[in-house]
CSV table of C-alpha atoms and ligand atoms in Angstrom, one decimal:
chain,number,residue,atom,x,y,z
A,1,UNK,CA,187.1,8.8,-42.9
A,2,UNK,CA,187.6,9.3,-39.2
A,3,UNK,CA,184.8,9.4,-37.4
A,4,UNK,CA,183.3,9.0,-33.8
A,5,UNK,CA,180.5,6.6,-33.3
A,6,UNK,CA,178.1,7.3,-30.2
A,7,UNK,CA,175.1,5.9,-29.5
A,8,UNK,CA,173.5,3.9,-26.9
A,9,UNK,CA,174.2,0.0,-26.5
A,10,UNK,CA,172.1,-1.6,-29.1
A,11,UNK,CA,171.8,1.5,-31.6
A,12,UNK,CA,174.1,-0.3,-34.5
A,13,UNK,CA,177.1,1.0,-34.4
A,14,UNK,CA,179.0,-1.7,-34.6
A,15,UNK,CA,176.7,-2.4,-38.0
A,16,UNK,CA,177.3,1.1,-39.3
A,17,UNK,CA,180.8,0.8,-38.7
A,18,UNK,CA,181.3,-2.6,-40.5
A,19,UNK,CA,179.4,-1.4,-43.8
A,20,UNK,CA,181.5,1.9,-43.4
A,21,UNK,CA,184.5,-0.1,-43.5
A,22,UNK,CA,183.5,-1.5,-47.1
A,23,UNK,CA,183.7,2.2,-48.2
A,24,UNK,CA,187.2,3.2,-48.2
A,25,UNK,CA,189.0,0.4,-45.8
A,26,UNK,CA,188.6,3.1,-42.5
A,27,UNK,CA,189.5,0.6,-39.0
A,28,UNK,CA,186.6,-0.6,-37.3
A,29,UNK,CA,187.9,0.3,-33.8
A,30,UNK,CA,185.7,-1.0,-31.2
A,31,UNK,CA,187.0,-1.7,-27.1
A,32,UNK,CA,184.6,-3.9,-26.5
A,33,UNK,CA,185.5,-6.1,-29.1
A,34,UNK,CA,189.5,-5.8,-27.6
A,35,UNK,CA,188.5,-6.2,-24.3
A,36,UNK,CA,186.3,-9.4,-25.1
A,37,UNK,CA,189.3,-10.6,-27.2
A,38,UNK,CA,191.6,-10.1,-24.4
A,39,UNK,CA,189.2,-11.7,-21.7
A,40,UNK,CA,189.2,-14.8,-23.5
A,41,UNK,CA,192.9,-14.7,-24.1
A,42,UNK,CA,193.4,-14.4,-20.0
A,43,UNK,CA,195.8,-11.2,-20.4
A,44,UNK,CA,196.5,-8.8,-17.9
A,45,UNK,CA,194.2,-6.4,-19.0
A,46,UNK,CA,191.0,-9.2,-19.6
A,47,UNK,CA,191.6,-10.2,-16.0
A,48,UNK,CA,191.5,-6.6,-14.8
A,49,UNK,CA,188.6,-5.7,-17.2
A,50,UNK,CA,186.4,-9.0,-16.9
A,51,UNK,CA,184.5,-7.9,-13.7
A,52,UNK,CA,183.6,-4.5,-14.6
A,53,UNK,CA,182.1,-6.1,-17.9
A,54,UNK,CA,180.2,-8.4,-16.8
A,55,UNK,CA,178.5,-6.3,-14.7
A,56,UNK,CA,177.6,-3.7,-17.0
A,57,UNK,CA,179.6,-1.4,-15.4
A,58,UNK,CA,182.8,0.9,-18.0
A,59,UNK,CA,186.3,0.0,-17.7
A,60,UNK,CA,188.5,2.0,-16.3
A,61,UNK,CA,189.3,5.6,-18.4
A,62,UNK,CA,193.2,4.6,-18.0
A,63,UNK,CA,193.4,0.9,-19.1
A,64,UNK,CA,190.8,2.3,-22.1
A,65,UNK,CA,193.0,4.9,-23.2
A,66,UNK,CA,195.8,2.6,-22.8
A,67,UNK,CA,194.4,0.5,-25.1
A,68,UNK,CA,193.7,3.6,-27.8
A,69,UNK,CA,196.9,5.1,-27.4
A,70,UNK,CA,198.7,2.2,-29.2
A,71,UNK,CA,195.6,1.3,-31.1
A,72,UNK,CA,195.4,4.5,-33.3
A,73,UNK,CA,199.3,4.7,-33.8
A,74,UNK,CA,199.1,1.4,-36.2
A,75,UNK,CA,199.7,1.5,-39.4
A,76,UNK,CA,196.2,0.7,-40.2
A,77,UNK,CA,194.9,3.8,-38.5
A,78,UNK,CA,196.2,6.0,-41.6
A,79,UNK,CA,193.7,5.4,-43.8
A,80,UNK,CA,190.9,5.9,-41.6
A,81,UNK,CA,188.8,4.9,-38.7
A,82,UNK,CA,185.5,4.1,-36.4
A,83,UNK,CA,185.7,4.4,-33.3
A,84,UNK,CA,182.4,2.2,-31.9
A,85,UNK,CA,182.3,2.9,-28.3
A,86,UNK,CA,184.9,5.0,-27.4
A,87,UNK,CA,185.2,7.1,-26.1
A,88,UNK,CA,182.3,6.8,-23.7
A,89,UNK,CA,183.4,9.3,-20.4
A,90,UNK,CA,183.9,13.2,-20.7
A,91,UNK,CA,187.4,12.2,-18.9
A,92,UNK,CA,188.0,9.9,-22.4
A,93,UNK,CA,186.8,12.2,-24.8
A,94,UNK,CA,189.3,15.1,-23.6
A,95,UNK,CA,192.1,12.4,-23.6
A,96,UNK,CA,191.4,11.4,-26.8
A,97,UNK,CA,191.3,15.1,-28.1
A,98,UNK,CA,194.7,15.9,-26.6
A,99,UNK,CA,196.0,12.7,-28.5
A,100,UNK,CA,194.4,13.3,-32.0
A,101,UNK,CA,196.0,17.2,-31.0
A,102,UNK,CA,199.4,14.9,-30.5
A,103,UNK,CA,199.0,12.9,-33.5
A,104,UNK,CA,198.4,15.9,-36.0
A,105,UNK,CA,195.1,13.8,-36.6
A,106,UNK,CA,191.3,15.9,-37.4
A,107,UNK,CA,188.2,14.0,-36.9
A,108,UNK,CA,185.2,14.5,-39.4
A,109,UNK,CA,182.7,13.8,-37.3
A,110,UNK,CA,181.2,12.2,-33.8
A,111,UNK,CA,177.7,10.5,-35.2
A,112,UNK,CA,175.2,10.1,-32.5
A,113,UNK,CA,172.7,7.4,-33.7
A,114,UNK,CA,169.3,7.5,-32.3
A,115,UNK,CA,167.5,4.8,-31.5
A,116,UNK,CA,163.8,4.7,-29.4
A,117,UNK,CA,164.7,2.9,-25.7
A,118,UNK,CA,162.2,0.2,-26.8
A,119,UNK,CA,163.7,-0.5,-29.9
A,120,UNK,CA,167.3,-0.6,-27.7
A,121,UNK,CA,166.0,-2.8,-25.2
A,122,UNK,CA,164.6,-5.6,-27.5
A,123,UNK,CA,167.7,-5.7,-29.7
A,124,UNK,CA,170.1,-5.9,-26.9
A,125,UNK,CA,167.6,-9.1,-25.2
A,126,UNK,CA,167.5,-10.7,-28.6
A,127,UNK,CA,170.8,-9.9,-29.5
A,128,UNK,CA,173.8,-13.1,-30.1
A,129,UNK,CA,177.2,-13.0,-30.5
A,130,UNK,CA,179.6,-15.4,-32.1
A,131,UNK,CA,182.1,-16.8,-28.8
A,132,UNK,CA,185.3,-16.5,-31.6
A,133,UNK,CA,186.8,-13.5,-30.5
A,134,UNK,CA,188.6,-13.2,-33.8
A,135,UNK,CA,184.9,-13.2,-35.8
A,136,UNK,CA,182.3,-11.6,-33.0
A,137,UNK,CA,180.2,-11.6,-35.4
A,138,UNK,CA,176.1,-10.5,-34.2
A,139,UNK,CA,173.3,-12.3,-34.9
A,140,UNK,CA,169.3,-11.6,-33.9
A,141,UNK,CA,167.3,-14.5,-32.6
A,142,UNK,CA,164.2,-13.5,-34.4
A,143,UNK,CA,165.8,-11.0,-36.8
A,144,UNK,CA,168.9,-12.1,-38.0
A,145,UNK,CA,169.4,-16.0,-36.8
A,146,UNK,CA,172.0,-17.4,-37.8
A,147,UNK,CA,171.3,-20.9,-40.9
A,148,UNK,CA,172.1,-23.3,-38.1
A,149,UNK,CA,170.8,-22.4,-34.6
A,150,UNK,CA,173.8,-21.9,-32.6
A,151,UNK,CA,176.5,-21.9,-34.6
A,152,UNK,CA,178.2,-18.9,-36.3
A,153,UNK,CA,177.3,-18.9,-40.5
A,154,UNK,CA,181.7,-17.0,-40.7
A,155,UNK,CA,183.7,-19.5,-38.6
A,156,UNK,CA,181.6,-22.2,-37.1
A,157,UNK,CA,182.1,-21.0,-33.2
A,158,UNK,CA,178.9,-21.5,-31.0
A,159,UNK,CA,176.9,-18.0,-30.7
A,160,UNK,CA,176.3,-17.0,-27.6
A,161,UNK,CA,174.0,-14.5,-25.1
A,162,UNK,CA,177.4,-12.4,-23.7
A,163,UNK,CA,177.5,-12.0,-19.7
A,164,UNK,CA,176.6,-8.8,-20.0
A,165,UNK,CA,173.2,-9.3,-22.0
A,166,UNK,CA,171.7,-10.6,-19.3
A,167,UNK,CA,168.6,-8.4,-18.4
A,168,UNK,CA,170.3,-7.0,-15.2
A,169,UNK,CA,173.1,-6.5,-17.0
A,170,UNK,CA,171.6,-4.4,-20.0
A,171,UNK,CA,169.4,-2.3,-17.4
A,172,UNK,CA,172.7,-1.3,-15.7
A,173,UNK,CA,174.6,-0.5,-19.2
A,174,UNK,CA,171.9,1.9,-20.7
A,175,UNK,CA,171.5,3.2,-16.7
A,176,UNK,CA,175.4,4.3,-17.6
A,177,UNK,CA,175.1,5.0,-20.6
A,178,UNK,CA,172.6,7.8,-19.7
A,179,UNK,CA,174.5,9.0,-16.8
A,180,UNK,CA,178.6,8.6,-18.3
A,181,UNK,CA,178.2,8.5,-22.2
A,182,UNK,CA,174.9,10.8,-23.5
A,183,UNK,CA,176.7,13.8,-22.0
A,184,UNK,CA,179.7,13.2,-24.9
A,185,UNK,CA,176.4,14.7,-26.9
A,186,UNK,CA,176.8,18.2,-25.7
A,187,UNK,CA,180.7,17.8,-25.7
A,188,UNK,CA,180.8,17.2,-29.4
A,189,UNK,CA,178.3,19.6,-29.8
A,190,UNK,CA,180.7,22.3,-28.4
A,191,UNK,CA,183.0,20.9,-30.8
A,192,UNK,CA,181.4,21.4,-34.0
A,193,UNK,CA,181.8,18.2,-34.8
A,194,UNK,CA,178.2,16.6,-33.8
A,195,UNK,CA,175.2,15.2,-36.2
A,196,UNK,CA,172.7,12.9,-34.8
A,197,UNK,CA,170.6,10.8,-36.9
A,198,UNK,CA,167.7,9.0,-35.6
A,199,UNK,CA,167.3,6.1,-37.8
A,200,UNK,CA,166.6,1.7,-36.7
A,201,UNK,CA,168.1,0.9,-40.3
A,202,UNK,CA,172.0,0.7,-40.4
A,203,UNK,CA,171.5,1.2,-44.5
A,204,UNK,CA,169.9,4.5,-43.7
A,205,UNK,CA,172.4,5.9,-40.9
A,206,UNK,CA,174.6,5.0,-43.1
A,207,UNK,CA,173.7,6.7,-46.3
A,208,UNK,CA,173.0,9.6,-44.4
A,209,UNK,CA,176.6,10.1,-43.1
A,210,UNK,CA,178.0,9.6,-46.4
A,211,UNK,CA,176.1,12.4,-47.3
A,212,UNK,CA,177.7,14.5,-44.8
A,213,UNK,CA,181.1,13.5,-45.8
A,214,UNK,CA,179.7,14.1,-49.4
A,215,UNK,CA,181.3,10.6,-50.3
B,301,AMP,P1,180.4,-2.8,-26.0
B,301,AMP,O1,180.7,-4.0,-26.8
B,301,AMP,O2,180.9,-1.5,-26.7
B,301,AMP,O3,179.0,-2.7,-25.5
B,301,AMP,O4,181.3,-2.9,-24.7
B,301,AMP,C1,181.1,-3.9,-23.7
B,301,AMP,C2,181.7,-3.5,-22.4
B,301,AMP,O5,183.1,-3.3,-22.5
B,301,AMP,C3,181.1,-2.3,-21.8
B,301,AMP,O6,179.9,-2.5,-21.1
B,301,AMP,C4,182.2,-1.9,-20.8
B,301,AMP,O7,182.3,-2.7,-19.7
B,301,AMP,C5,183.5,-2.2,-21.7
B,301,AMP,N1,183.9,-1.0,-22.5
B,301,AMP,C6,183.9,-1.0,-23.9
B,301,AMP,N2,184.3,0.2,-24.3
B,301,AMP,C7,184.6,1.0,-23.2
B,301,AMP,C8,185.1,2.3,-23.0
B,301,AMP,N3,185.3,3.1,-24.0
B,301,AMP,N4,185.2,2.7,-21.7
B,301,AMP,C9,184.9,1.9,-20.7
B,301,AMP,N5,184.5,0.6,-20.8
B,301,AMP,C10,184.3,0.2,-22.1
């Protein structure tokens, strides 16, 4: 499958995308999981994205698409994809449409997950990650904690609050999420390519877009 993933911080797509992934081996795409990889690396691009993240604010559209340009031309793109959190600018989502147009590649769909604001901001203040940027696995501290407090149940690496769950931090993510990202809604829209679905369990989103795939 090759689908878009929208929603606001919080909403689960990173969730949705993983159990997707168990369906038919589609990529789990997601940039903030490169760029947290390549900040802890040091590269060129984590030292010129590290700032922006940490305070909430996007990358910018030309190291993101950067990124995307290469990413989707591996060979593990050609079974499938989920892109979680890309694009997330008008100015990305017209880039990317020129290079799917390049690339001879259709999406099936751009899935906007729903999610009440209250149930956003409590999952994104409760919300741990593990500090491996190979696993960045997500835990819940009243949730989903992981067996030993601290410590990631994959790979052992402490789990940590990121810098950019701080409270200041997540009020200035969903503030540009609303003003830079919600509008992809109408784009996709235009597209004929939209379906939201309002849902707080993953196992429901996800049931309900394989039944739009009719998988
Ligand atoms: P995420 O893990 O998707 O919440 O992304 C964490 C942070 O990485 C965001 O707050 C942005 O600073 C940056 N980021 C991730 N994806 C993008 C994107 N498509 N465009 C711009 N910045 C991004």
């Amino acid at each position: 499958m090759k689908l878009i993933l929208l929603g606001a911080p919080g909403a689960g797509k990173g969730t949705v995308a993983k159990q997707l992934t168990a369906i038919d081996g589609s990529v789990q795409i997601s940039t903030g999981d490169i760029l947290r990889g390549a900040v802890q690396a040091g590269t060129d691009l984590g030292k010129e994205a590290e700032a922006y993240m940490k305070r909430g604010d996007l990358v910018p559209d030309s190291l993101i698409m950067g990124i995307m340009e290469k990413r989707l031309q591996e060979p593990d793109c050609q079974k499938g994809f989920l892109l979680d959190g890309f694009p997330r600018t008008i100015p990305q989502a017209e880039a990317l449409r020129d290079l799917l147009g390049k690339l001879s590649i259709k999406l099936d769909l751009a899935v906007n997950i729903d999610v009440p604001k209250d149930v956003i901001l409590d999952r994104l203040c409760t919300r741990r990650t593990c500090s491996n940027s190979a696993c960045q696995a997500i835990y819940n501290v009243k949730s989903n904690p992981p067996t030993q407090e601290g410590i990631c149940d994959k790979c052992g690496s402490p789990v940590i609050q990121r810098d950019d769950e701080t409270e200041e931090a997540i009020s200035h993510r969903l503030a540009t999420y609303n003003e830079k990202t919600a509008p992809l809604v109408g784009f996709y829209e235009k597209e004929g390519l939209l379906r939201t679905i309002t849902g707080t369990s993953s196992d429901i989103v996800v049931n309900a877009i394989k039944d739009e795939l009719g998988i």
